[in-house]
């Protein structure tokens, strides 16, 4: 075993001191924190009152101070302002390379990447992903996958020359497993609707392809059969464990631990899934606008006349446990 330590002579500056010494007057371009905890770039339009109880009227603008035509306005106290310098917002690919640290600057970095359709950002070896709600962003479509796979073990320890991706995490895990013969873990975390379930699917698909990219046609075929099985298990698990919530139309209401098994020569040859902490109470009730588990609606939508008769099935709106009068029922329920 060995431990790699990165020692930096000069780390990023925390914003605390910079905030203490910042001055704000009419025309100053800075950040303000709105009621939704968003830090927005703004220009100060008016300062009222005397320190320390000043009120600053601000309006959103671009970094060069150009006011936004349909921008937002607000009046905020001093502690809702944070200074801004163009140099602190120099684009970085890894948030660890930022020269000054503050929520406002972190948010602005990832926001400006997002508007350029760059949804992945490194924080050291961690990949921060923003949900794009779009599977066709040119940088990330599946036809880019071979480029990542072909980097092989050279991409380990930050050696990749490609834009970061969820695939990068899968790639590093795969080659660390092969190179050091050690089991690897990938943790996907985030709030509801952040894209964890989709990220886990992206990781699984990549690992399957990566493990057989250089294999014979027969070995690739064998792995394809296993991958198909893993992929087709998802809709079944999701039917019984996912439901529409106010935050996510396909919210996982259970925890999932997936163990992908590889043979000694590195081929994917099995998958083992443990489910835990299912939200059982949803079977007998759910919040307004939400739904019970998909499977009940799918059953009602897809049953034959004979099954309807046999199981006494009716339209979901007839069952109070499935419908409380406000939720959408028919959309996205695949029978
Ligand atoms: N990488 C992605 N590309 C495109 N769309 C995505 C991606 N990730 C997520 N989405 C969209 O966001 C929705 C919510 O994502 P997902 O179900 O993965 O969230 P989650 O983090 O698992 O939420 P929960 O904790 O509620 O289960 C998906 O149904 C999909 O429409
Ligand atoms: Mg989920």
PDB file of C-alpha atoms in Angstrom, residues 73 147 217 247 275:
ATOM      1  CA  UNK A  73     -33.991  43.553  -8.524  1.00  0.00           C
ATOM      2  CA  UNK A 147     -12.437   7.331 -26.892  1.00  0.00           C
ATOM      3  CA  UNK A 217     -16.446 -11.453 -30.379  1.00  0.00           C
ATOM      4  CA  UNK A 247     -39.644  16.414  -7.335  1.00  0.00           C
ATOM      5  CA  UNK A 275     -32.627  -3.372  -2.089  1.00  0.00           C
TER       6      UNK A 275
END
